[in-house]
Each structure stands twice: as structure tokens, then as C-alpha cells.
PDB file of C-alpha atoms in Angstrom:
ATOM      1  CA  MET E   1      22.032  12.164 -47.465  1.00 58.00           C
ATOM      2  CA  ALA E   2      22.267   8.796 -45.415  1.00 68.00           C
ATOM      3  CA  LYS E   3      25.114   6.566 -46.122  1.00 80.00           C
ATOM      4  CA  LYS E   4      24.040   3.033 -47.430  1.00 85.00           C
ATOM      5  CA  ASP E   5      26.626   0.884 -45.621  1.00 88.00           C
ATOM      6  CA  THR E   6      24.244  -2.723 -45.369  1.00 95.00           C
ATOM      7  CA  PHE E   7      24.271  -4.947 -48.451  1.00 96.00           C
ATOM      8  CA  ARG E   8      21.448  -6.976 -48.530  1.00 97.00           C
ATOM      9  CA  VAL E   9      20.977 -10.257 -50.387  1.00 97.00           C
ATOM     10  CA  VAL E  10      17.210 -12.097 -50.390  1.00 96.00           C
ATOM     11  CA  THR E  11      17.046 -15.371 -52.092  1.00 95.00           C
ATOM     12  CA  ARG E  12      14.566 -18.806 -51.690  1.00 93.00           C
ATOM     13  CA  GLY E  13      16.010 -21.428 -49.867  1.00 90.00           C
ATOM     14  CA  ALA E  14      15.449 -24.910 -50.788  1.00 89.00           C
ATOM     15  CA  ASN E  15      12.488 -25.377 -48.706  1.00 91.00           C
ATOM     16  CA  GLY E  16      10.866 -22.262 -50.008  1.00 88.00           C
ATOM     17  CA  GLU E  17      11.378 -19.795 -47.351  1.00 93.00           C
ATOM     18  CA  ILE E  18      12.749 -16.159 -48.186  1.00 93.00           C
ATOM     19  CA  ARG E  19      16.396 -15.941 -46.959  1.00 95.00           C
ATOM     20  CA  ILE E  20      17.781 -12.632 -45.761  1.00 96.00           C
ATOM     21  CA  LYS E  21      21.868 -12.012 -45.408  1.00 96.00           C
ATOM     22  CA  ASP E  22      23.223  -9.018 -44.684  1.00 97.00           C
ATOM     23  CA  TYR E  23      26.634  -8.137 -45.151  1.00 96.00           C
ATOM     24  CA  GLU E  24      28.758  -5.060 -43.942  1.00 95.00           C
ATOM     25  CA  SER E  25      30.830  -4.432 -47.348  1.00 93.00           C
ATOM     26  CA  ALA E  26      30.157  -5.423 -51.185  1.00 93.00           C
ATOM     27  CA  GLU E  27      33.301  -7.822 -51.135  1.00 94.00           C
ATOM     28  CA  PRO E  28      31.909 -11.369 -50.010  1.00 95.00           C
ATOM     29  CA  LEU E  29      29.231 -10.383 -52.824  1.00 94.00           C
ATOM     30  CA  LEU E  30      32.228  -9.648 -55.061  1.00 94.00           C
ATOM     31  CA  LYS E  31      33.791 -13.141 -53.966  1.00 94.00           C
ATOM     32  CA  MET E  32      30.623 -15.115 -55.097  1.00 94.00           C
ATOM     33  CA  HIS E  33      29.203 -13.229 -57.801  1.00 95.00           C
ATOM     34  CA  SER E  34      30.624 -11.561 -60.969  1.00 95.00           C
ATOM     35  CA  GLN E  35      30.387  -7.973 -61.305  1.00 96.00           C
ATOM     36  CA  VAL E  36      29.088  -7.113 -64.741  1.00 96.00           C
ATOM     37  CA  GLY E  37      29.114  -3.508 -64.081  1.00 95.00           C
ATOM     38  CA  THR E  38      28.111  -0.238 -61.616  1.00 94.00           C
ATOM     39  CA  GLU E  39      24.831   1.609 -60.992  1.00 95.00           C
ATOM     40  CA  ASP E  40      24.689   4.567 -62.746  1.00 93.00           C
ATOM     41  CA  SER E  41      21.175   5.788 -63.269  1.00 91.00           C
ATOM     42  CA  SER E  42      19.415   5.180 -60.379  1.00 90.00           C
ATOM     43  CA  THR E  43      17.352   7.908 -58.987  1.00 89.00           C
ATOM     44  CA  ASP E  44      18.900   7.189 -55.347  1.00 90.00           C
ATOM     45  CA  LEU E  45      21.843   8.888 -55.683  1.00 91.00           C
ATOM     46  CA  ALA E  46      23.429   7.018 -52.928  1.00 91.00           C
ATOM     47  CA  LEU E  47      23.141   3.541 -55.121  1.00 93.00           C
ATOM     48  CA  ARG E  48      25.333   5.332 -58.044  1.00 93.00           C
ATOM     49  CA  GLY E  49      28.533   3.492 -58.524  1.00 93.00           C
ATOM     50  CA  MET E  50      27.307   0.575 -56.734  1.00 94.00           C
ATOM     51  CA  PRO E  51      28.399  -2.915 -58.236  1.00 95.00           C
ATOM     52  CA  VAL E  52      25.684  -5.050 -60.496  1.00 96.00           C
ATOM     53  CA  PHE E  53      25.966  -8.533 -60.090  1.00 96.00           C
ATOM     54  CA  ARG E  54      25.602 -11.247 -62.591  1.00 96.00           C
ATOM     55  CA  GLY E  55      22.516 -13.591 -61.544  1.00 95.00           C
ATOM     56  CA  LEU E  56      21.281 -10.868 -59.059  1.00 96.00           C
ATOM     57  CA  ILE E  57      18.729  -8.010 -59.809  1.00 96.00           C
ATOM     58  CA  GLY E  58      19.511  -4.604 -58.156  1.00 95.00           C
ATOM     59  CA  PRO E  59      20.977  -2.602 -56.627  1.00 96.00           C
ATOM     60  CA  MET E  60      17.828  -1.200 -55.286  1.00 95.00           C
ATOM     61  CA  PRO E  61      17.015   1.477 -52.223  1.00 94.00           C
ATOM     62  CA  GLU E  62      15.706  -0.483 -48.921  1.00 93.00           C
ATOM     63  CA  GLY E  63      15.241   2.020 -46.363  1.00 90.00           C
ATOM     64  CA  LYS E  64      17.737   5.031 -45.530  1.00 90.00           C
ATOM     65  CA  THR E  65      20.844   2.789 -45.074  1.00 93.00           C
ATOM     66  CA  ILE E  66      20.511  -0.677 -46.669  1.00 96.00           C
ATOM     67  CA  ILE E  67      21.375  -1.916 -50.515  1.00 96.00           C
ATOM     68  CA  ARG E  68      19.397  -4.507 -51.476  1.00 96.00           C
ATOM     69  CA  TYR E  69      19.894  -7.262 -54.088  1.00 97.00           C
ATOM     70  CA  GLU E  70      17.440  -9.992 -54.931  1.00 96.00           C
ATOM     71  CA  SER E  71      17.860 -13.344 -56.870  1.00 96.00           C
ATOM     72  CA  PRO E  72      15.793 -13.215 -59.992  1.00 95.00           C
ATOM     73  CA  GLU E  73      12.839 -15.805 -58.869  1.00 94.00           C
ATOM     74  CA  VAL E  74      12.172 -13.174 -55.543  1.00 94.00           C
ATOM     75  CA  PHE E  75      12.400 -10.622 -57.656  1.00 94.00           C
ATOM     76  CA  GLU E  76       9.483 -11.955 -59.884  1.00 92.00           C
ATOM     77  CA  THR E  77       7.561 -13.151 -57.093  1.00 90.00           C
ATOM     78  CA  LEU E  78       7.254 -10.206 -55.071  1.00 89.00           C
ATOM     79  CA  THR E  79       6.755  -7.901 -57.952  1.00 87.00           C
ATOM     80  CA  LYS E  80       4.056 -10.568 -58.719  1.00 88.00           C
ATOM     81  CA  GLU E  81       2.359  -9.987 -55.307  1.00 86.00           C
ATOM     82  CA  TRP E  82       2.858  -6.227 -55.038  1.00 83.00           C
ATOM     83  CA  GLY E  83       1.589  -5.463 -58.462  1.00 86.00           C
ATOM     84  CA  ALA E  84      -1.566  -7.881 -57.163  1.00 85.00           C
ATOM     85  CA  ALA E  85      -2.538  -6.430 -53.545  1.00 79.00           C
ATOM     86  CA  LYS E  86      -5.435  -4.630 -53.910  1.00 76.00           C
ATOM     87  CA  PRO E  87      -5.227  -1.119 -52.194  1.00 75.00           C
ATOM     88  CA  LYS E  88      -7.282  -0.069 -49.271  1.00 74.00           C
ATOM     89  CA  ARG E  89     -10.588   1.501 -50.031  1.00 75.00           C
ATOM     90  CA  ARG E  90     -10.835   4.819 -48.562  1.00 74.00           C
ATOM     91  CA  ARG E  91     -14.397   5.861 -47.302  1.00 74.00           C
ATOM     92  CA  ARG E  92     -15.520   9.237 -47.928  1.00 74.00           C
ATOM     93  CA  ARG E  93     -16.745  11.127 -45.073  1.00 73.00           C
ATOM     94  CA  THR E  94     -20.419  12.776 -45.797  1.00 71.00           C
ATOM     95  CA  ALA E  95     -20.279  16.396 -44.577  1.00 67.00           C
ATOM     96  CA  ALA E  96     -21.872  17.035 -41.675  1.00 64.00           C
ATOM     97  CA  PRO E  97     -25.730  18.700 -41.578  1.00 66.00           C
ATOM     98  CA  ASP E  98     -25.002  22.193 -41.178  1.00 64.00           C
ATOM     99  CA  SER E  99     -26.342  23.465 -37.981  1.00 60.00           C
ATOM    100  CA  ALA E 100     -27.657  26.543 -39.268  1.00 59.00           C
ATOM    101  CA  THR E 101     -29.620  25.366 -42.475  1.00 59.00           C
ATOM    102  CA  THR E 102     -31.120  22.624 -40.239  1.00 56.00           C
ATOM    103  CA  GLU E 103     -34.459  23.370 -38.665  1.00 57.00           C
ATOM    104  CA  SER E 104     -35.625  22.489 -34.973  1.00 52.00           C
TER     105      SER E 104
END
């Protein structure tokens, strides 16, 4: 199991752009946000024991080595976009005519 060693915080800037900031440890996050608990129920075992912060949604996995936290507004927006996205329709292939049954 890969070690998750990058803490990513995703927020929205004043101009509406998505802002992503990566940290090498949880220490800067502990200085900026109050820790209200630890993750203890994630199916991703690497997330168990990670801090839960007031004002951020997470931790959630992103790739093999990233622990992601999002502001509530970004979480809501991205979740709505994900839910509204229509899956690509798959075309069914028609069976090729069987050469043995085709008369010449």
C-alpha cells in the first residue's frame, strides 16, 4: 500500500477560480484549521488516523499518495457537477453475419 504523503487543500478564490495548495505534512493545516477528530471509518486504510478539520471536507483519497481536503463550497459544486455529468453512451456492436449461413 502506497504511503499518502501529500496533503492537498482545494478551495475557491475570490475570483471564483479553483485553488489547489499542496503540503508535505499536516503541520501547516494544523496551524490554519482546528482539528476536530481523526478519520476512523474510511475504506481506504491509508486515510485512517488522518486529521479531520473544522471547515474542510475530508480526508478523501486522490490518487495513490494524496490526501485531499475541500472547502464545503468546492465540495458541493464538484459533487453537483459530477452528479449531473451524463455517462458516455456505449454503442452495441451488431454481430457480424456468419459466413456459414450466408448464401452466395
